GROMACS .gro file of C-alpha atoms in nm:
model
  333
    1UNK     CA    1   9.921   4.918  11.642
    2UNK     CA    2   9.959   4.689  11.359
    3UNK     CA    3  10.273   4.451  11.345
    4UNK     CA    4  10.352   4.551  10.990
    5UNK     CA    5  10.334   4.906  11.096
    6UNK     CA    6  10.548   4.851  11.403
    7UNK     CA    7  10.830   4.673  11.178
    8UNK     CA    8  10.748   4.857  10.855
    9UNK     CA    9  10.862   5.192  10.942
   10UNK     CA   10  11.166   5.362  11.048
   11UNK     CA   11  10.978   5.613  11.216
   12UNK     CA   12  10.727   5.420  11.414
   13UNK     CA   13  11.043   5.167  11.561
   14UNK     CA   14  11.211   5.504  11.651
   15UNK     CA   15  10.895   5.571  11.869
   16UNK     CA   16  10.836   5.243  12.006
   17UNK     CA   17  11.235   5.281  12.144
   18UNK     CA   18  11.149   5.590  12.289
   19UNK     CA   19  10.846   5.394  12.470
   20UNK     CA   20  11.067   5.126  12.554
   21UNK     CA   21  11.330   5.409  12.721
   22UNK     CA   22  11.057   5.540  12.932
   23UNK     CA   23  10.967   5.243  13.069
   24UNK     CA   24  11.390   5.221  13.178
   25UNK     CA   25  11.274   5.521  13.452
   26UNK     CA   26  10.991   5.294  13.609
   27UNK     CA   27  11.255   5.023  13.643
   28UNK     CA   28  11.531   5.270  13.845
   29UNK     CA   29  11.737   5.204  13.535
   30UNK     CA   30  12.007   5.472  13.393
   31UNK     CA   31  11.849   5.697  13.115
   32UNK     CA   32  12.166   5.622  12.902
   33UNK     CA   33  12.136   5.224  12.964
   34UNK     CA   34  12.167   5.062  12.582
   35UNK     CA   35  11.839   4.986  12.424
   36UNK     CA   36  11.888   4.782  12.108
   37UNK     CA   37  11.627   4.596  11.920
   38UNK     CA   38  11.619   4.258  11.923
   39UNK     CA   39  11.280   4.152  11.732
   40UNK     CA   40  10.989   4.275  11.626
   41UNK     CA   41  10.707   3.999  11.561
   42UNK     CA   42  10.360   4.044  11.780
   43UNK     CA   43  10.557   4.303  12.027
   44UNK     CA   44  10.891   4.464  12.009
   45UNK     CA   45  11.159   4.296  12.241
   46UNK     CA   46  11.443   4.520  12.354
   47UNK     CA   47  11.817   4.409  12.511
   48UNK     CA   48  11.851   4.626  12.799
   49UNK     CA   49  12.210   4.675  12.900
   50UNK     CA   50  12.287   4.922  13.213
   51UNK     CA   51  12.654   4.864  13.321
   52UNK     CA   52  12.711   4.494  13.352
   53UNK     CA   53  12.354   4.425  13.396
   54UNK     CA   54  12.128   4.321  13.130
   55UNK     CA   55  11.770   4.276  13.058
   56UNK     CA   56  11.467   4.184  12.778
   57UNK     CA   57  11.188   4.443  12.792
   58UNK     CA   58  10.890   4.369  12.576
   59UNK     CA   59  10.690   4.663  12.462
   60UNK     CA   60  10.349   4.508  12.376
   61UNK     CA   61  10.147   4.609  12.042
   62UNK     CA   62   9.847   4.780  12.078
   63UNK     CA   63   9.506   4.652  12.060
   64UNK     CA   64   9.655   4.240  12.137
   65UNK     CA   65   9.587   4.117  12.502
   66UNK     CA   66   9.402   4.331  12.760
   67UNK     CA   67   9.580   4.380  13.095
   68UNK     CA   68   9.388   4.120  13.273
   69UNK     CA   69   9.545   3.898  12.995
   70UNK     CA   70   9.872   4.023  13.016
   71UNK     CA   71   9.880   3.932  13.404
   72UNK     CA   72   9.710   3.592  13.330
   73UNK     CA   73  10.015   3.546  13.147
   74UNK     CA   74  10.254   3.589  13.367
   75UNK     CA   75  10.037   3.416  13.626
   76UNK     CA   76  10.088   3.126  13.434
   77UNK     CA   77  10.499   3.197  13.364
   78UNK     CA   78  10.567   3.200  13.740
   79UNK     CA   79  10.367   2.943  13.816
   80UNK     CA   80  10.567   2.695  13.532
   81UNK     CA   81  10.850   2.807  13.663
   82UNK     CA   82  10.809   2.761  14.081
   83UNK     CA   83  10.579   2.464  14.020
   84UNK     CA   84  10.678   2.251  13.734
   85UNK     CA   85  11.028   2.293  13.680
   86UNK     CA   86  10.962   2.440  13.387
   87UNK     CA   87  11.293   2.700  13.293
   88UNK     CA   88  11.137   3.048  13.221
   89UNK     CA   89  11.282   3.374  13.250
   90UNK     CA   90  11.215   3.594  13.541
   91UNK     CA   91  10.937   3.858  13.552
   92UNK     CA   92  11.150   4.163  13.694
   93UNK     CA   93  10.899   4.406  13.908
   94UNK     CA   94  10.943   4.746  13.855
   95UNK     CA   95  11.026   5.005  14.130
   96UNK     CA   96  10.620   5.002  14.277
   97UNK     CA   97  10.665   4.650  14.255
   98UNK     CA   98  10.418   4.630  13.923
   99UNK     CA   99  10.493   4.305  13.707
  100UNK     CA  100  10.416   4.569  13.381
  101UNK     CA  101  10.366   4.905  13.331
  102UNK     CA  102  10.196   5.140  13.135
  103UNK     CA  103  10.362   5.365  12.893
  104UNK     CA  104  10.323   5.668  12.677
  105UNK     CA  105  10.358   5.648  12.323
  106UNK     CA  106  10.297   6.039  12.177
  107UNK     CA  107  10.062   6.012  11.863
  108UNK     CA  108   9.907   5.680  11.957
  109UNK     CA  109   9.772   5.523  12.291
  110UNK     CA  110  10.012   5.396  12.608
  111UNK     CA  111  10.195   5.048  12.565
  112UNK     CA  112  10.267   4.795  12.804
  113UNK     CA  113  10.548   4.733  12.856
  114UNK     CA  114  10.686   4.380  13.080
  115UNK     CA  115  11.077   4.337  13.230
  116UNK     CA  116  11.221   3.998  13.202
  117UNK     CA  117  11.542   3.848  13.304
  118UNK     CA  118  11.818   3.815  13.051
  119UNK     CA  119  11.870   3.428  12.992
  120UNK     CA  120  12.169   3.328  12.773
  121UNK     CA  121  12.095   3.113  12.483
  122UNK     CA  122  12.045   3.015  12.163
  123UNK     CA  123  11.764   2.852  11.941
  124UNK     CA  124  11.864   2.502  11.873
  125UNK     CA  125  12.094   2.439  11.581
  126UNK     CA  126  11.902   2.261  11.251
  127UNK     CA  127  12.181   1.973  11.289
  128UNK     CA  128  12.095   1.870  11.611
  129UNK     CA  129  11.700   1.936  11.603
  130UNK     CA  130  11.648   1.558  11.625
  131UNK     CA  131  11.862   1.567  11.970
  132UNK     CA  132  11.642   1.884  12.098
  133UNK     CA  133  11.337   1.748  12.040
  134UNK     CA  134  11.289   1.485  12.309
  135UNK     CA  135  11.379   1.724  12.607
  136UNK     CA  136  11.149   1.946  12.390
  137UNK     CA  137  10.862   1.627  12.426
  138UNK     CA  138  10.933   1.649  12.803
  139UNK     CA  139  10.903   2.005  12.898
  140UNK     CA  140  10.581   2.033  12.679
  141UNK     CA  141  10.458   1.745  12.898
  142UNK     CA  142  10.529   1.895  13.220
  143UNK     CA  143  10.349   2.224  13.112
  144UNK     CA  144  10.057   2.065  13.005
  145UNK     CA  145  10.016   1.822  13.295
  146UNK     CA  146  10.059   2.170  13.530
  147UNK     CA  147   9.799   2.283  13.324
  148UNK     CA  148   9.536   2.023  13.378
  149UNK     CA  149   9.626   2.041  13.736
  150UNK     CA  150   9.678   2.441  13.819
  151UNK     CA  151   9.404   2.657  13.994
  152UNK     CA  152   9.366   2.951  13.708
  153UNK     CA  153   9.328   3.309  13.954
  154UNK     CA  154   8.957   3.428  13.924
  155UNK     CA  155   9.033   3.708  13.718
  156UNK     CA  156   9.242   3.448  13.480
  157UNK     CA  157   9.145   3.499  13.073
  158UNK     CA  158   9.366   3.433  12.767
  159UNK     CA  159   9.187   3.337  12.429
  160UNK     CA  160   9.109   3.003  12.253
  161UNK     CA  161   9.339   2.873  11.924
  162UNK     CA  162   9.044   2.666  11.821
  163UNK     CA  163   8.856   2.656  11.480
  164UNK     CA  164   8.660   2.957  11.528
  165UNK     CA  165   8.972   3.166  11.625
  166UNK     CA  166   9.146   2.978  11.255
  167UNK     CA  167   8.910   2.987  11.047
  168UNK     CA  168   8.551   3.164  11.193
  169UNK     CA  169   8.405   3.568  11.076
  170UNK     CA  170   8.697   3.689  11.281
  171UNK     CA  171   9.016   3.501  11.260
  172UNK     CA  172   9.318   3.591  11.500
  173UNK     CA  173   9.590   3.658  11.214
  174UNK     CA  174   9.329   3.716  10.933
  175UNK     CA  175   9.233   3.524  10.643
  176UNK     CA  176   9.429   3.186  10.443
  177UNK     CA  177   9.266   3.309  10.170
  178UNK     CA  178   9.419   3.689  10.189
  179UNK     CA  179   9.790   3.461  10.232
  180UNK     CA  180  10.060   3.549  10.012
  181UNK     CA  181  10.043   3.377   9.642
  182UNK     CA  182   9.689   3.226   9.728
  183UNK     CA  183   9.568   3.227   9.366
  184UNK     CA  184   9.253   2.984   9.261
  185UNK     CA  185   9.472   2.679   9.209
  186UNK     CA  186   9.597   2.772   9.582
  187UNK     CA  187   9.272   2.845   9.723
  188UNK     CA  188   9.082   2.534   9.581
  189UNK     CA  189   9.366   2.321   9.774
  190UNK     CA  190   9.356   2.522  10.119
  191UNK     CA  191   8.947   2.527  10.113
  192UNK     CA  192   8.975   2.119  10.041
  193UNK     CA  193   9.216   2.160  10.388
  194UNK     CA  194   9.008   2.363  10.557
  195UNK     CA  195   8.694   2.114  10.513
  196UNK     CA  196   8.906   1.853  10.669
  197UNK     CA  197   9.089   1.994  10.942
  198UNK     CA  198   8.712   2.126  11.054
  199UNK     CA  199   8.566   1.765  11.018
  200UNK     CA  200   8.882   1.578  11.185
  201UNK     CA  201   8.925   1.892  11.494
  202UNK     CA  202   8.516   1.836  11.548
  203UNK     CA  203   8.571   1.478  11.586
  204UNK     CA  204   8.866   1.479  11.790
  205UNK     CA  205   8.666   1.694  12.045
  206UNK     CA  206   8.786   1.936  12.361
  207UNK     CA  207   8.796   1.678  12.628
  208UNK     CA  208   9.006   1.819  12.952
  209UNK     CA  209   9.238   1.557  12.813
  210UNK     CA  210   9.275   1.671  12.500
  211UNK     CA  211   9.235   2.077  12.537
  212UNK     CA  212   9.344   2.306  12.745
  213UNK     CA  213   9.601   2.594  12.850
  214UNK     CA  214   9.901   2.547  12.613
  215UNK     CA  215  10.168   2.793  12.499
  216UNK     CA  216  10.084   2.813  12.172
  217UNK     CA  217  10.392   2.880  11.998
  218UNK     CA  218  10.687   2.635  12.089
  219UNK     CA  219  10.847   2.756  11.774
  220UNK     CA  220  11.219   2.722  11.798
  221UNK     CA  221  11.291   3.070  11.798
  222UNK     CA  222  11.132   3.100  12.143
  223UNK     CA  223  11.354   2.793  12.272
  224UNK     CA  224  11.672   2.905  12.403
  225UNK     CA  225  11.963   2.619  12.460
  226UNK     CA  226  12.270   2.710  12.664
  227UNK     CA  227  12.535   2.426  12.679
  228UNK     CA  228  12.422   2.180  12.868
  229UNK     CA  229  12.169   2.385  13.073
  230UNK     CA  230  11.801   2.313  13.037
  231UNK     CA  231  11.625   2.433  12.725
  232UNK     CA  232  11.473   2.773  12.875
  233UNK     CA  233  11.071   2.891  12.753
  234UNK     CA  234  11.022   3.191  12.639
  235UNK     CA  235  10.800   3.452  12.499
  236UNK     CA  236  10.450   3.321  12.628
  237UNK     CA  237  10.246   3.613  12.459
  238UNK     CA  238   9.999   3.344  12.282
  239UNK     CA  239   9.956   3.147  12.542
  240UNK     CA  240   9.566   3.059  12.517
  241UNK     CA  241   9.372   2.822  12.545
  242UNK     CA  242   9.365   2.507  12.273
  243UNK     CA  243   9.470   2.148  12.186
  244UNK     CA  244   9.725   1.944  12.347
  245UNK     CA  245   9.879   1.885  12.016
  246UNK     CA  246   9.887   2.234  11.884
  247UNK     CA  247  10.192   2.272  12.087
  248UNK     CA  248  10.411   1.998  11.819
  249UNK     CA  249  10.243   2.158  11.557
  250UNK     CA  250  10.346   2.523  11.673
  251UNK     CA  251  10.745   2.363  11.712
  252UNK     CA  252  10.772   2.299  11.379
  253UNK     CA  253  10.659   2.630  11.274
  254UNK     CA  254  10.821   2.730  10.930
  255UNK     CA  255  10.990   2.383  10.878
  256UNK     CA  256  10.728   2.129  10.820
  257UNK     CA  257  10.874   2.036  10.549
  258UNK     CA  258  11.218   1.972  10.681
  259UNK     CA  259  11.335   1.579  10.568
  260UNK     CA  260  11.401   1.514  10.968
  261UNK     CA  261  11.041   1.622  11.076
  262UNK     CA  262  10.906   1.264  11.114
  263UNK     CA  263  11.227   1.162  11.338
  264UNK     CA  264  11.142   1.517  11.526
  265UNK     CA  265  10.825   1.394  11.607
  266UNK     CA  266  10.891   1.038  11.707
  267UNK     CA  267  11.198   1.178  11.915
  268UNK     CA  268  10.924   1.453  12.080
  269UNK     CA  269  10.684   1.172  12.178
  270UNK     CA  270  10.922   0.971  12.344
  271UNK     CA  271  10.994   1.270  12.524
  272UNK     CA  272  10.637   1.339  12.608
  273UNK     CA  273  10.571   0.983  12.677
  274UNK     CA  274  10.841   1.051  12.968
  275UNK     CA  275  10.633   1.232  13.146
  276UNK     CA  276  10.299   1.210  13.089
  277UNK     CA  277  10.046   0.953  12.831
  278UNK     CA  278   9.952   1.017  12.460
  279UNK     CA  279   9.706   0.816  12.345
  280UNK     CA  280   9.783   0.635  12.018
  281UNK     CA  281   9.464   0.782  11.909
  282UNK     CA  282   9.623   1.097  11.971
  283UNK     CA  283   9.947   1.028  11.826
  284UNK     CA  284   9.754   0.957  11.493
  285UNK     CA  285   9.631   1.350  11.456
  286UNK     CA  286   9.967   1.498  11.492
  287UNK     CA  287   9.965   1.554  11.140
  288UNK     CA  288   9.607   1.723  11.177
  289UNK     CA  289   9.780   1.973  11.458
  290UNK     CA  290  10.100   2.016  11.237
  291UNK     CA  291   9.864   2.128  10.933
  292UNK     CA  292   9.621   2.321  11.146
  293UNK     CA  293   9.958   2.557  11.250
  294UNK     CA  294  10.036   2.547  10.855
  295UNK     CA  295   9.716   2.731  10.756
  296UNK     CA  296   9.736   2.958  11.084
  297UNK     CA  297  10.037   3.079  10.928
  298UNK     CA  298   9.946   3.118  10.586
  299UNK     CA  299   9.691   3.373  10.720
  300UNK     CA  300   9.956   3.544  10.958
  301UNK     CA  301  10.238   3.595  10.662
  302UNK     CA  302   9.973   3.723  10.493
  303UNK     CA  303   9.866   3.957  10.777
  304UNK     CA  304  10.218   4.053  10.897
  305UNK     CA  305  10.378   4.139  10.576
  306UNK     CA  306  10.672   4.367  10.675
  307UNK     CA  307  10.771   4.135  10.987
  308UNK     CA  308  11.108   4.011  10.816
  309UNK     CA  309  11.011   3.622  10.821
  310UNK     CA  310  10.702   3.649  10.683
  311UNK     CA  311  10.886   3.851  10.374
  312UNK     CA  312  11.089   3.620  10.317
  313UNK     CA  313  10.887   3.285  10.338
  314UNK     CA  314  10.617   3.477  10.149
  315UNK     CA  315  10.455   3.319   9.836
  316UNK     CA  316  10.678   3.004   9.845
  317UNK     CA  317  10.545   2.912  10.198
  318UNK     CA  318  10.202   2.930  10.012
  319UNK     CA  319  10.329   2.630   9.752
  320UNK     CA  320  10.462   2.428  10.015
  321UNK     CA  321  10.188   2.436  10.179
  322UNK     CA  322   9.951   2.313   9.959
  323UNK     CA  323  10.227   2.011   9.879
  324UNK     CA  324  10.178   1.888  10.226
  325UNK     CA  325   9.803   1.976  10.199
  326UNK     CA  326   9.775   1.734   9.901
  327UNK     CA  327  10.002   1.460  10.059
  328UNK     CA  328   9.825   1.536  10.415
  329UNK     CA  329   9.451   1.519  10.233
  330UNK     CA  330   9.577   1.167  10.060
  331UNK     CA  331   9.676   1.006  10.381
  332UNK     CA  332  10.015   1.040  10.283
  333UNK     CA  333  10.146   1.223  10.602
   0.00000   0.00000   0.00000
């Protein structure tokens, strides 16, 4: 299953809830329990709501992560949350004791389909994204040093957000070039990117230090804040393997260009600092990771045109991003 096709289509979201409500029976939850929609971006997330109990059921797209990778997944989830204090929703078994099951979708192949706990929440709030993003700095840190340090299972696999998977014959979320509004003037500034994110990523290098298992997509959206809970994880379906830094460029997803980005970062780094080191040689590429992200998602708005953000950032995400590719490519970032 496409994502476009998934979100593009009145009929195809009417079968994925019908997926989604046989996956209820596997769970020992009531046939009538409320199914509604909550978002549709790589998968299709559904508020579950039997009685006074509520869950999040994720149907998975077709074609995305194997089930080895699925479970490698939520290897990982558990593990953040039992080991490193890391706030994550629940993985809810179902009634076999299965962490996801497999489910029938008529006119197209079965879906998995994963239970999670409901956690209450809310993304952060753009006026206080300054505030949010030192805890944000210190939970990152805490993931990554469990990562360095955590025996993957044998049958562990999850794929690499390097180069290759950005910009090689077969890239993740498609082509830059194919992005919305990339016209020549466009595409002579994102090649000129490119070239340089290539030669700066090769020299940085994929030391243990440097690269390894990272979330991938620390976006706000999947950052839920509750009062004054802890920030809570969620929605690990990229986690892969990649750089360090990818992670800061991932949480400012969509708002690079936001005037408070360079106090988001310094406020992040202090937070990361917290916990674990960052090299000031490090700290000097963030803008490499932050524009790295940028071009990933010029490819995936192109790729995922009928997922609702990518309409609407569209064309003028294009333009802004070859602003911040001139000022990044002058050494003005």
């Amino acid at each position: 299953m496409e994502v476009h096709d998934l979100s593009g289509g009145g009929d195809v979201l009417a079968r994925i809830e019908r997926v989604a409500r046989r996956a209820l029976r596997r769970y020992g939850l009531s046939p009538d329990a409320g199914v509604t929609l909550i978002n549709v971006s790589e998968n299709a997330t559904f508020l579950v709501t039997d009685g006074d109990a509520r869950t999040v059921l994720r149907v998975h797209r077709l074609g995305y992560h194997s089930p080895e990778a699925i479970a490698s997944e939520l290897d990982w989830l558990s593990a953040l949350r039992d080991e490193a204090g890391v706030r994550t929703p629940a993985v809810l078994p179902a009634l076999d004791g299965s962490r996801f099951v497999t489910v029938e979708d008529p006119g197209s192949a079965s879906r998995s389909c994963v239970m999670f706990e409901y956690v209450p929440g809310a993304e952060p709030a753009e006026h206080r994204l300054v505030e949010h993003f030192e805890p944000l700095g210190a939970i990152t840190a805490r993931m990554h040093l469990h990562a360095r340090r955590w025996l993957r299972p044998a049958a562990f696999t999850r794929f690499h957000w390097d180069a290759d998977a950005a910009f090689g014959p077969a890239p993740r979320w498609g082509r830059w070039q194919d992005g919305a509004g990339v016209d020549r003037e466009a595409h002579a500034v994102l090649s000129r990117l490119e070239g340089a994110l290539r030669d700066r990523l090769e020299r940085f290098g994929k030391g243990p230090e440097r690269y390894g298992l990272i979330h991938a997509d620390l976006r706000l959206a999947n950052l839920l804040v509750d009062g004054t809970a802890a920030t809570t994880v969620i929605d690990f379906d990229d986690c892969g393997l990649g750089w360090y830094l990818y992670d800061l460029g991932a949480a400012v997803s969509f708002i690079e260009h936001h005037p408070a980005v360079p106090q988001m970062i310094d406020s992040w780094v202090r937070g990361y600092r917290s916990v674990l080191g960052l090299p000031g040689d490090d700290e000097n590429e963030i803008w490499t990771f932050i524009m790295f992200r940028r071009l990933l998602l010029v490819a995936w708005i192109g790729s995922h045109s009928a997922v609702d953000v990518a309409r609407e950032l569209g064309a003028g995400y294009t333009r802004g991003s070859c602003e911040l590719a001139e000022r990044y490519l002058s050494g003005s970032l």
